[in-house]
Coordinates of C-alpha atoms in Angstrom, one line a residue:
R1 CA 56.4 23.0 115.6
P2 CA 55.1 26.2 117.7
Y3 CA 51.2 26.8 118.0
Y4 CA 51.4 30.8 117.0
E5 CA 53.4 29.5 113.8
P6 CA 52.1 30.4 110.6
G7 CA 49.7 27.5 109.3
V8 CA 49.7 25.5 113.0
R9 CA 46.5 26.3 113.7
D10 CA 45.3 25.7 109.9
L11 CA 46.8 22.3 110.0
Q12 CA 45.0 21.2 113.0
R13 CA 41.9 23.1 111.6
R14 CA 42.3 20.4 108.1
F15 CA 43.0 17.7 110.3
K16 CA 39.8 18.0 112.4
D17 CA 37.9 18.5 108.9
F18 CA 39.1 15.1 107.5
A19 CA 37.3 13.2 110.6
G20 CA 36.6 9.9 109.3
T21 CA 38.3 10.0 106.3
G22 CA 41.7 7.6 105.4
A23 CA 43.6 10.6 105.2
Y24 CA 42.3 11.4 108.3
Y25 CA 43.4 7.9 110.5
D26 CA 46.5 8.3 108.1
A27 CA 47.8 11.3 109.3
A28 CA 46.5 10.2 113.3
E29 CA 49.0 7.4 112.9
W30 CA 51.9 8.9 111.3
M31 CA 51.3 12.0 115.1
A32 CA 50.9 8.3 116.9
Q33 CA 54.7 7.3 115.5
D34 CA 56.1 10.8 115.4
M35 CA 55.3 11.4 119.3
S36 CA 56.4 7.6 120.4
R37 CA 59.5 8.4 119.7
F38 CA 58.6 10.6 123.4
V39 CA 57.1 7.5 125.6
K40 CA 59.8 5.7 126.0
D41 CA 58.8 4.5 129.4
V42 CA 55.1 5.9 129.3
R43 CA 52.7 2.8 131.0
V44 CA 49.6 4.8 130.6
I45 CA 48.3 7.5 127.9
V46 CA 45.4 9.6 129.0
P47 CA 44.2 12.1 126.2
I48 CA 42.8 15.2 127.5
P49 CA 39.3 16.6 127.1
G50 CA 38.4 19.5 124.9
H51 CA 36.2 22.2 125.8
N52 CA 33.3 19.9 124.9
G53 CA 33.4 17.9 128.0
Y54 CA 35.3 14.4 126.4
A55 CA 38.2 13.5 124.5
E56 CA 37.4 14.5 120.9
S57 CA 37.6 11.3 118.7
G58 CA 41.3 12.8 117.0
I59 CA 43.0 12.7 120.3
R60 CA 41.5 9.2 121.1
Y61 CA 42.2 7.7 117.9
I62 CA 45.9 8.6 118.2
A63 CA 46.2 7.8 122.2
H64 CA 44.5 4.2 120.2
A65 CA 47.4 4.1 117.7
L66 CA 50.1 4.8 120.3
Q67 CA 49.0 2.0 122.5
E68 CA 49.3 -0.1 119.7
I69 CA 53.2 1.1 119.4
T70 CA 54.5 1.9 122.4
G71 CA 52.0 -1.4 124.8
A72 CA 51.4 1.5 127.0
N73 CA 47.3 1.2 128.3
Y74 CA 44.8 3.7 127.0
Q75 CA 43.0 5.5 129.7
N76 CA 40.0 7.8 128.9
V77 CA 40.0 8.4 132.5
L78 CA 39.3 12.5 132.5
E79 CA 36.0 14.0 131.9
G80 CA 34.9 17.8 131.9
M81 CA 32.8 19.9 132.0
Y82 CA 30.8 22.0 128.5
R83 CA 32.6 25.4 128.4
P84 CA 34.2 28.2 126.2
S85 CA 36.9 27.1 124.4
L86 CA 39.9 28.9 125.7
W87 CA 40.7 30.4 122.4
Q88 CA 37.2 31.7 122.4
V89 CA 37.8 33.4 125.9
K90 CA 41.5 34.9 124.9
K91 CA 40.8 36.5 121.6
A92 CA 36.9 37.7 123.3
G93 CA 39.8 39.3 126.2
G94 CA 39.3 37.2 129.1
D95 CA 41.2 35.7 131.3
V96 CA 42.0 31.6 130.9
R97 CA 43.1 31.3 134.4
K98 CA 39.5 32.1 135.8
V99 CA 37.9 29.8 133.6
D100 CA 36.8 26.6 135.1
L101 CA 37.8 23.5 133.4
G102 CA 35.6 21.5 135.1
L103 CA 38.6 18.4 135.1
E104 CA 37.9 16.1 136.9
L105 CA 38.8 11.4 137.1
K106 CA 35.7 9.7 136.0
Q107 CA 33.6 8.0 139.1
G108 CA 35.1 5.0 139.7
Y109 CA 38.4 5.4 138.2
Q110 CA 41.6 5.2 141.1
F111 CA 44.7 6.2 139.3
M112 CA 48.3 4.2 140.6
R113 CA 51.1 6.9 142.2
N114 CA 54.4 6.8 140.3
V115 CA 52.9 5.4 137.2
P116 CA 54.1 7.5 134.2
V117 CA 51.4 9.3 132.4
L118 CA 51.2 10.8 128.5
L119 CA 48.9 13.6 128.6
I120 CA 48.0 14.2 124.9
D121 CA 45.7 17.4 124.4
N122 CA 44.6 18.7 120.7
C123 CA 46.7 21.6 121.4
I124 CA 49.0 23.5 123.3
D125 CA 47.9 27.1 123.8
T126 CA 48.4 28.8 127.0
G127 CA 49.0 25.6 128.5
T128 CA 45.9 25.9 130.9
T129 CA 44.5 22.9 130.5
M130 CA 47.5 20.6 130.9
R131 CA 48.5 21.9 134.3
A132 CA 44.5 21.4 135.6
A133 CA 45.2 17.8 134.5
M134 CA 48.0 17.3 136.4
K135 CA 46.8 18.4 139.6
L136 CA 44.8 14.7 139.3
F137 CA 47.4 12.6 139.0
D138 CA 49.5 13.9 142.0
D139 CA 53.1 12.0 141.7
A140 CA 53.0 10.8 138.9
K141 CA 55.5 11.3 136.0
F142 CA 54.8 13.2 133.2
L143 CA 55.4 13.7 129.7
A144 CA 52.8 16.4 127.3
H145 CA 53.0 16.4 123.7
A146 CA 50.2 18.2 121.4
Y147 CA 48.9 17.4 117.6
T148 CA 49.0 20.3 116.5

């Protein structure tokens, strides 16, 4: 469902609020199962870091569940820098295109060219984070899906 559709942001926040509970893990596994229909040719699953600079637990858990379902290789290889969330920037009237996300491959990681990759993010709103992550993977093919 589109991020701005009524209830989607609430669903995302409630998912985060239940972190560590049985309902949380059940929901994450359901989301991974739902996403798996889009990733038949994917060989690598990469979670995108949030505004805190790292991929949050929900997205990592979904990536692990996707790995179990699809056989693709989960690799937590992106890092960013701590910054305001893009939602906060937009709410304050700022331009998200001017925010330095600080996204980069973790030190020592080299990506294989022409490998189908699934980038997952905890929400897709402006596409700013996704575009920044895609720049790090040159010739790789991408399929993106958000869990909200």
